[in-house]
Coordinates of C-alpha atoms in Angstrom, one line a residue:
Chain A
X1 CA 56.5 46.3 108.0
X2 CA 58.1 45.9 104.6
X3 CA 57.7 48.5 101.8
X4 CA 58.4 47.5 98.2
X5 CA 58.3 50.2 95.5
X6 CA 56.2 48.9 92.6
X7 CA 55.8 52.2 90.6
X8 CA 58.2 55.1 90.8
X9 CA 57.6 58.7 89.8
X10 CA 58.9 58.3 86.2
X11 CA 56.7 55.2 85.6
X12 CA 53.7 56.9 87.3
X13 CA 54.0 59.9 84.9
X14 CA 54.1 57.5 81.9
X15 CA 51.2 55.5 83.4
X16 CA 49.0 58.7 83.9
X17 CA 49.9 59.9 80.4
X18 CA 48.9 56.5 78.9
X19 CA 45.6 56.5 80.8
X20 CA 44.8 60.0 79.6
X21 CA 45.4 59.0 75.9
X22 CA 43.1 56.0 76.4
X23 CA 40.5 58.3 77.8
X24 CA 40.8 60.7 74.8
X25 CA 40.3 57.7 72.4
X26 CA 36.9 57.1 74.0
X27 CA 35.8 60.5 75.1
X28 CA 37.2 62.8 72.3
X29 CA 37.0 66.4 73.4
X30 CA 35.1 65.4 76.7
X31 CA 32.1 67.6 75.8
X32 CA 29.8 65.0 77.3
X33 CA 32.2 63.6 79.9
X34 CA 33.0 64.3 83.5
X35 CA 35.5 62.9 86.0
X36 CA 34.6 62.0 89.6
X37 CA 37.4 61.1 92.0
X38 CA 36.4 58.9 94.9
X39 CA 37.2 60.4 98.3
X40 CA 39.6 60.3 100.0
X41 CA 42.5 59.0 97.7
X42 CA 40.8 59.0 94.3
X43 CA 40.6 62.7 94.5
X44 CA 44.3 63.1 94.0
X45 CA 44.3 60.7 91.0
X46 CA 41.4 62.6 89.5
X47 CA 43.2 66.0 89.9
X48 CA 46.3 64.5 88.3
X49 CA 44.3 63.1 85.4
X50 CA 42.5 66.5 84.9
X51 CA 45.9 68.4 84.9
X52 CA 47.4 66.0 82.3
X53 CA 44.3 66.2 80.1
X54 CA 44.5 70.0 80.3
X55 CA 48.1 69.9 78.9
X56 CA 47.1 67.6 76.1
X57 CA 43.6 69.1 75.2
X58 CA 44.1 72.6 76.3
X59 CA 40.8 72.6 78.2
X60 CA 39.7 71.8 81.7
X61 CA 37.5 68.6 81.9
X62 CA 34.8 69.0 84.6
X63 CA 36.2 67.2 87.7
X64 CA 34.6 66.7 91.0
X65 CA 35.0 64.4 94.0
X66 CA 32.5 62.1 95.6
X67 CA 32.3 60.8 99.2
X68 CA 30.9 57.3 99.5
X69 CA 31.0 57.0 103.4
X70 CA 27.2 57.0 103.9
X71 CA 26.7 54.5 101.1
X72 CA 29.2 51.9 102.3
X73 CA 28.0 48.5 103.4
X74 CA 30.5 48.0 106.3
X75 CA 29.0 50.6 108.6
X76 CA 28.5 49.2 112.1
X77 CA 30.8 46.3 111.2
X78 CA 33.9 48.4 112.0
X79 CA 35.5 49.3 115.3
X80 CA 34.9 53.0 114.8
X81 CA 32.4 55.0 112.6
X82 CA 33.6 56.0 109.2
X83 CA 34.5 59.7 108.9
X84 CA 32.9 61.4 106.0
X85 CA 34.8 63.6 103.5
X86 CA 33.4 66.4 101.4
X87 CA 31.6 65.9 98.2
X88 CA 32.1 68.5 95.5
X89 CA 30.2 68.1 92.2
X90 CA 29.4 71.6 90.8
X91 CA 28.1 70.3 87.4
X92 CA 25.3 68.1 86.3
X93 CA 25.9 64.4 85.7
X94 CA 22.5 63.8 84.2
X95 CA 23.0 62.2 80.8
X96 CA 26.8 62.6 81.0
X97 CA 29.5 60.0 80.6
X98 CA 31.0 59.6 84.0
X99 CA 34.5 58.4 84.6
X100 CA 34.9 57.3 88.2
X101 CA 38.5 57.5 89.4
X102 CA 40.2 55.8 92.3
X103 CA 43.8 54.8 93.2
X104 CA 43.4 51.1 94.0
X105 CA 40.7 48.6 93.0
X106 CA 40.6 45.9 95.7
X107 CA 37.3 44.3 96.8
X108 CA 35.1 46.5 94.6
X109 CA 32.9 47.6 97.6
X110 CA 34.0 51.2 97.4
X111 CA 33.1 51.4 93.7
X112 CA 29.7 49.8 94.5
X113 CA 29.1 52.5 97.2
X114 CA 30.3 55.2 94.7
X115 CA 27.8 54.1 92.1
X116 CA 25.1 54.2 94.8
X117 CA 26.2 57.7 95.9
X118 CA 26.5 59.0 92.4
X119 CA 22.9 58.1 91.5
X120 CA 21.8 60.8 94.1
X121 CA 23.1 63.4 91.6
X122 CA 21.4 62.2 88.5
X123 CA 21.4 59.4 85.9
X124 CA 24.5 59.3 83.9
X125 CA 24.5 58.1 80.2
X126 CA 27.2 55.6 81.1
X127 CA 29.8 55.0 83.8
X128 CA 33.4 53.9 83.5
X129 CA 36.1 53.2 86.1
X130 CA 39.7 54.2 86.0
X131 CA 42.2 52.9 88.6
X132 CA 45.9 53.2 88.9
X133 CA 46.3 49.8 90.5
X134 CA 44.1 46.7 90.0
X135 CA 44.7 44.1 92.7
X136 CA 44.0 40.8 91.0
X137 CA 41.9 38.0 92.4
X138 CA 40.6 40.0 95.4
X139 CA 37.2 41.1 94.3
X140 CA 34.1 40.6 96.5
X141 CA 31.8 41.9 93.8
X142 CA 31.6 41.5 90.0
X143 CA 33.2 44.9 89.4
X144 CA 36.1 45.6 86.9
X145 CA 37.9 48.7 85.8
X146 CA 37.7 50.1 82.2
X147 CA 41.1 51.7 82.4
X148 CA 43.9 50.2 84.5
X149 CA 47.4 51.6 85.2
X150 CA 48.9 48.4 86.4
X151 CA 47.6 45.0 87.6
X152 CA 49.2 43.7 90.8
X153 CA 49.2 40.3 92.3
X154 CA 49.0 40.7 96.1
X155 CA 48.1 38.8 99.3
X156 CA 45.2 39.8 101.5
X157 CA 47.7 40.7 104.2
X158 CA 49.3 43.2 101.9
X159 CA 48.3 46.8 101.1
X160 CA 48.9 49.1 98.2
X161 CA 49.8 52.7 99.1
X162 CA 49.8 55.5 96.5
X163 CA 51.8 58.5 97.6
X164 CA 51.4 62.0 96.0
X165 CA 53.5 65.1 96.4
X166 CA 50.1 66.9 96.7
X167 CA 49.8 65.0 100.0
X168 CA 53.2 66.2 101.2
X169 CA 55.0 63.0 100.1
X170 CA 58.6 63.5 98.9
X171 CA 57.7 61.9 95.5
X172 CA 54.8 60.3 93.6
X173 CA 55.3 56.6 94.3
X174 CA 53.2 53.4 94.6
X175 CA 54.3 50.9 97.3
X176 CA 53.3 47.4 98.1
X177 CA 53.3 47.1 101.9
X178 CA 53.6 43.8 103.8
X179 CA 52.8 43.7 107.5
X180 CA 55.4 41.6 109.2
X181 CA 55.1 39.8 112.6
X182 CA 57.5 41.6 114.9
Chain B
X1 CA 38.7 57.7 112.7
X2 CA 36.9 59.5 115.5
X3 CA 34.0 58.4 117.6
X4 CA 31.7 59.8 120.3
X5 CA 32.8 59.3 123.9
X6 CA 29.2 58.3 124.9
X7 CA 26.7 55.6 124.0
X8 CA 23.7 57.9 124.6
X9 CA 23.0 61.5 124.0
X10 CA 21.4 62.4 127.3
X11 CA 22.6 65.9 127.7
X12 CA 25.3 68.4 126.6
X13 CA 26.7 68.2 130.1
X14 CA 27.9 64.6 129.5
X15 CA 29.7 65.2 126.2
X16 CA 33.1 66.7 125.4
X17 CA 34.0 69.6 123.1
X18 CA 35.6 67.0 120.8
X19 CA 32.2 65.2 120.6
X20 CA 30.5 68.4 119.7
X21 CA 33.1 69.1 116.9
X22 CA 32.7 65.6 115.6
X23 CA 28.9 66.0 115.5
X24 CA 29.3 69.4 113.6
X25 CA 31.8 67.9 111.1
X26 CA 29.4 65.0 110.4
X27 CA 26.4 67.4 110.2
X28 CA 28.3 69.4 107.5
X29 CA 28.4 66.3 105.4
X30 CA 24.7 65.6 106.0
X31 CA 23.8 69.1 105.2
X32 CA 25.4 68.5 101.8
X33 CA 23.3 65.3 101.5
X34 CA 20.1 67.3 102.3
X35 CA 20.9 69.7 99.4
X36 CA 21.3 66.8 96.8
X37 CA 18.5 65.9 94.3
X38 CA 18.1 62.6 96.2
X39 CA 18.2 63.5 99.9
X40 CA 18.6 60.0 101.3
X41 CA 21.5 57.8 102.3
X42 CA 21.3 54.1 103.2
X43 CA 23.6 54.3 106.3
X44 CA 21.0 53.1 108.9
X45 CA 19.0 50.7 106.8
X46 CA 19.5 47.9 109.4
X47 CA 18.5 50.1 112.4
X48 CA 15.0 50.6 113.9
X49 CA 14.4 53.7 115.9
X50 CA 11.4 54.4 118.2
X51 CA 10.3 58.0 118.7
X52 CA 8.8 57.9 122.2
X53 CA 7.1 61.2 123.0
X54 CA 5.4 61.5 126.4
X55 CA 5.0 65.3 125.8
X56 CA 3.7 67.3 122.9
X57 CA 6.1 68.2 120.1
X58 CA 5.8 69.3 116.5
X59 CA 9.2 70.6 115.3
X60 CA 11.5 68.2 117.2
X61 CA 9.5 65.2 116.4
X62 CA 9.2 66.0 112.7
X63 CA 12.9 66.9 112.6
X64 CA 13.9 63.6 114.2
X65 CA 11.5 61.6 112.0
X66 CA 12.8 63.2 108.9
X67 CA 16.5 62.7 110.0
X68 CA 15.7 59.0 110.6
X69 CA 14.1 58.6 107.2
X70 CA 16.8 60.4 105.4
X71 CA 19.2 57.8 106.9
X72 CA 16.9 55.0 105.8
X73 CA 16.2 53.8 109.3
X74 CA 12.9 52.0 110.1
X75 CA 10.9 54.3 112.3
X76 CA 8.0 53.7 114.8
X77 CA 6.3 56.5 116.6
X78 CA 4.8 56.4 120.0
X79 CA 2.8 59.1 121.7
X80 CA 1.6 58.7 125.3
X81 CA -1.7 60.4 124.8
X82 CA -2.9 57.5 122.7
X83 CA -1.1 54.6 124.5
X84 CA -1.3 52.2 127.4
X85 CA 0.5 54.7 129.6
X86 CA -3.0 56.1 130.1
X87 CA -3.9 52.6 131.5
X88 CA -1.2 52.9 134.2
X89 CA 1.8 51.2 132.5
X90 CA 5.2 52.4 133.9
X91 CA 7.8 54.1 131.7
X92 CA 10.2 51.2 132.0
X93 CA 7.5 48.7 131.0
X94 CA 6.4 50.8 128.1
X95 CA 9.9 51.1 126.8
X96 CA 10.8 47.4 127.4
X97 CA 7.7 46.5 125.4
X98 CA 8.9 48.7 122.5
X99 CA 12.4 47.2 122.8
X100 CA 11.0 43.7 122.7
X101 CA 10.0 44.5 119.1
X102 CA 13.8 44.6 118.3
X103 CA 14.3 48.4 118.4
X104 CA 17.9 49.7 118.4
X105 CA 17.5 53.3 119.4
X106 CA 15.1 55.4 121.4
X107 CA 14.5 59.0 120.9
X108 CA 12.6 60.2 123.9
X109 CA 10.8 63.3 125.2
X110 CA 9.4 63.3 128.7
X111 CA 8.1 65.9 131.1
X112 CA 10.3 64.5 134.0
X113 CA 13.9 65.7 134.2
X114 CA 16.2 62.7 134.2
X115 CA 13.8 60.3 132.6
X116 CA 16.2 59.3 129.8
X117 CA 19.1 59.0 132.3
X118 CA 16.9 56.6 134.3
X119 CA 16.2 54.6 131.2
X120 CA 19.8 54.4 130.2
X121 CA 20.6 52.5 133.4
X122 CA 18.0 49.9 132.6
X123 CA 18.0 49.2 128.9
X124 CA 20.5 48.3 126.2
X125 CA 19.3 50.5 123.3
X126 CA 21.0 53.9 122.6
X127 CA 18.9 56.8 123.9
X128 CA 18.7 60.3 122.5
X129 CA 17.1 62.8 124.8
X130 CA 14.7 65.0 122.8
X131 CA 13.9 67.0 125.9
X132 CA 13.3 66.0 129.5
X133 CA 11.2 68.5 131.4
X134 CA 13.0 71.7 132.3
X135 CA 16.4 69.9 132.3
X136 CA 18.1 69.5 128.9
X137 CA 17.4 69.5 125.1
X138 CA 20.8 68.5 123.7
X139 CA 20.0 68.4 120.0
X140 CA 18.4 71.9 120.1
X141 CA 21.6 73.3 121.7
X142 CA 23.7 71.5 119.1
X143 CA 21.7 72.9 116.2
X144 CA 21.8 76.4 117.8
X145 CA 25.6 76.3 118.2
X146 CA 25.9 74.8 114.7
X147 CA 23.9 77.7 113.2
X148 CA 26.1 80.2 115.0
X149 CA 29.2 78.4 113.6
X150 CA 27.7 78.5 110.2
X151 CA 27.0 82.2 110.4
X152 CA 30.3 83.3 112.0
X153 CA 32.7 80.6 111.1
X154 CA 33.2 79.7 114.7
X155 CA 31.5 79.9 118.1
X156 CA 34.6 80.6 120.2
X157 CA 34.8 84.2 121.4
X158 CA 31.2 85.1 120.3
X159 CA 28.9 86.8 122.8
X160 CA 25.5 85.1 123.0
X161 CA 22.6 86.2 125.2
X162 CA 19.7 83.9 126.0
X163 CA 16.6 86.0 126.6
X164 CA 13.3 85.1 128.3
X165 CA 12.1 82.3 130.4
X166 CA 15.4 80.8 131.6
X167 CA 13.8 79.1 134.6
X168 CA 11.6 76.7 132.7
X169 CA 13.8 76.3 129.6
X170 CA 15.7 73.1 128.8
X171 CA 16.9 74.9 125.7
X172 CA 18.6 77.5 127.9
X173 CA 20.5 75.0 130.0
X174 CA 21.7 72.9 127.1
X175 CA 22.7 76.0 125.2
X176 CA 24.7 77.3 128.2
X177 CA 26.6 74.0 128.4
X178 CA 27.2 73.8 124.6
X179 CA 28.3 77.4 124.1
X180 CA 30.6 77.4 127.1
X181 CA 32.2 74.1 125.9
X182 CA 32.8 75.8 122.5
X183 CA 34.4 78.9 124.1
X184 CA 31.6 81.4 123.8
X185 CA 30.7 84.1 126.3
X186 CA 27.1 83.5 127.6
X187 CA 24.7 85.9 129.2
X188 CA 21.1 85.3 130.3
X189 CA 18.5 88.0 130.4
X190 CA 14.9 88.0 131.6
X191 CA 12.7 89.1 134.4
X192 CA 14.3 88.2 137.8
X193 CA 11.3 85.8 138.5
X194 CA 12.2 83.8 135.4
X195 CA 15.9 83.5 136.3
X196 CA 17.0 80.4 138.3
X197 CA 18.3 81.4 141.8
X198 CA 21.8 79.9 141.2
X199 CA 22.2 80.7 137.5
X200 CA 25.5 82.6 138.1
X201 CA 27.1 79.4 139.4
X202 CA 27.0 78.2 135.7
X203 CA 29.5 81.0 134.9
X204 CA 27.1 83.1 132.9
X205 CA 26.5 86.9 133.0
X206 CA 23.1 88.1 134.2
X207 CA 21.4 91.1 132.8
X208 CA 17.9 92.3 133.6
X209 CA 17.8 95.1 130.9
X210 CA 17.1 93.6 127.5
X211 CA 18.5 96.7 125.6
X212 CA 21.9 96.4 127.5
X213 CA 21.9 92.7 126.7
X214 CA 21.4 93.4 123.0
X215 CA 24.1 96.0 123.0
X216 CA 26.5 93.5 124.5
X217 CA 25.8 90.5 122.3
X218 CA 26.6 89.2 118.8
X219 CA 23.7 86.7 118.9
X220 CA 20.4 86.9 120.8
X221 CA 18.7 83.5 121.3
X222 CA 15.1 84.5 122.3
X223 CA 13.1 81.9 124.2
X224 CA 9.4 81.3 124.1
X225 CA 7.3 82.2 127.2
X226 CA 6.2 78.7 128.2
X227 CA 2.7 79.4 129.4
X228 CA 2.1 75.6 129.8
X229 CA 4.8 75.3 132.5
X230 CA 3.7 78.3 134.5
X231 CA 1.3 77.3 137.2
X232 CA 1.9 80.6 139.0
X233 CA 2.3 84.2 137.9
X234 CA 6.0 85.2 137.2
X235 CA 5.1 88.5 135.7
X236 CA 1.9 90.6 135.8
X237 CA 0.8 90.1 132.2
X238 CA 2.0 89.0 128.7
X239 CA 1.5 92.6 127.7
X240 CA 3.9 93.8 130.4
X241 CA 6.4 91.1 129.4
X242 CA 6.3 92.3 125.8
X243 CA 6.7 95.9 126.9
X244 CA 9.9 95.1 128.9
X245 CA 11.4 92.1 127.1
X246 CA 9.8 91.9 123.7
X247 CA 12.2 92.5 120.8
X248 CA 11.0 94.4 117.6
X249 CA 12.7 95.6 114.5
X250 CA 12.8 99.2 115.7
X251 CA 14.9 98.1 118.7
X252 CA 17.3 96.1 116.4
X253 CA 17.7 98.9 114.0
X254 CA 18.5 101.3 116.8
X255 CA 21.6 99.3 117.8
X256 CA 24.9 100.5 116.6
X257 CA 25.8 97.0 115.2
X258 CA 24.3 94.0 113.4
X259 CA 23.2 91.2 115.7
X260 CA 21.8 87.8 114.8
X261 CA 18.4 86.7 116.1
X262 CA 17.6 83.1 117.0
X263 CA 14.6 81.3 118.4
X264 CA 14.1 77.6 119.1
X265 CA 10.4 77.9 118.2
X266 CA 7.5 77.9 118.2
X267 CA 7.4 81.8 118.3
X268 CA 4.8 83.6 120.2
X269 CA 4.6 86.4 117.6
X270 CA 4.0 89.7 119.3
X271 CA 5.1 88.5 122.7
X272 CA 8.9 87.7 122.8
X273 CA 9.5 88.7 119.2
X274 CA 7.5 91.0 116.9
X275 CA 6.7 89.7 113.4
X276 CA 8.9 92.3 111.8
X277 CA 11.9 91.2 113.9
X278 CA 11.3 87.5 113.4
X279 CA 11.0 87.9 109.6
X280 CA 13.9 90.4 109.3
X281 CA 17.4 89.8 107.9
X282 CA 18.7 89.5 111.5
X283 CA 16.8 86.2 111.9
X284 CA 18.3 82.8 111.2
X285 CA 15.3 81.0 112.7
X286 CA 14.6 79.0 109.5
X287 CA 18.3 78.1 109.1
X288 CA 18.1 76.6 112.6
X289 CA 15.2 74.4 111.5
X290 CA 17.1 73.2 108.4
X291 CA 20.2 72.6 110.5
X292 CA 18.2 70.6 113.0
X293 CA 17.7 67.8 110.5
X294 CA 21.4 67.7 109.7
X295 CA 22.5 67.7 113.3
X296 CA 20.0 65.0 114.3
X297 CA 21.2 62.9 111.3
X298 CA 24.7 63.3 112.6
X299 CA 23.8 62.3 116.2
X300 CA 21.9 59.2 115.1
X301 CA 24.6 58.2 112.6
X302 CA 27.4 58.5 115.2
X303 CA 25.4 56.8 118.0
X304 CA 24.3 54.0 115.6
X305 CA 27.9 52.8 115.3
X306 CA 27.8 52.2 119.1
X307 CA 24.7 50.0 119.2
X308 CA 25.0 47.0 121.5

């Protein structure tokens, strides 16, 4: 296995700050906007976005996390069943502008499942997607992100790993991992 | 990623404590689904489930059917009273005919102990035992244990007494297996005529005095007197049973601690439980019913990933 660092901690801080300012351009004081992190890894991105917005705006933007397990289309096509994570949305999304947040946009299937899962909580006014990494030319569905941290060219055999200190990693980093034949 | 160690849920005896924990964790998520504005997920939309009931059932059948529909499965219902079984068809022929219609899972209730085990050796579909005679009723035991876990945070170390007709109760046997696998202490209490001869070999305490049992326990799971299974007299009269084993609010209030009351339903009000006890703050009977749907959703979801 080969690991190549594509975004280090300093760059990741800048990237998150830029994404937050882009969000502020479109959402102003966030009075009608909410953030939903996609479980399991989008939760950490959403929390980081919420913290950064709090330092800029001086207010907490309503942030929840959404589990998409039961809405995925690859159930029974996998070796083992998908393990669900908790969903926590303690605010109404009816009529709100929803920002879905995930770490990596790859095939688009998770985002499709997320939109399906989200509708169970109400009908948002509109939905946007924020991702840290957009893997180019890998989409299975016509889904694109509204806000992108960085676009990455990658092979199908490769994987993007986002590490957070909040997950006990030594630093916040983004890696491109290539499986090698041993 | 975890998965169940079994392809069928035939009884609690066949599954591991890890399986039970996995079912509980999955049920936690489904309980969340059941409290959403839209209480439905598309997980089993490519699965067809047959509810094959050779014995009367209201609660279990409704609970399974609701769980199946909440998971978006296609559901067909079969009841023996209005079927060709009456014309002499065998169990295996009946089920094979249902399976020929491309059914993936069978939820079965039967009056003969071991009927789902017999079927599991002959057919390819996943089988969920919804009660086989006086043998096992695994999903009831799972929802009972889940309700205890919900109330106390964990089942391990809790003292649970099962009161009433232990001899004819599949709920009692499945509960004993489940609670012991989860580390609880289990006692049975009832008239000596309604206790199986070798019950102590299951590692449970036996108590004949209901008051002593209530003083010992944290949770009392009160069973229904099953008049339909009693071809002979096990006690002189229902009135006498109520006098010696019936639980009322006055008795609960006289204890020097708070205990939790459970009942698998349907309650014979005024026989094993008085109305004031069944409707008191001690009771989590309606929570059990709510948890039943989440537990059955979890079981069906986890088994569906192991369809042939």
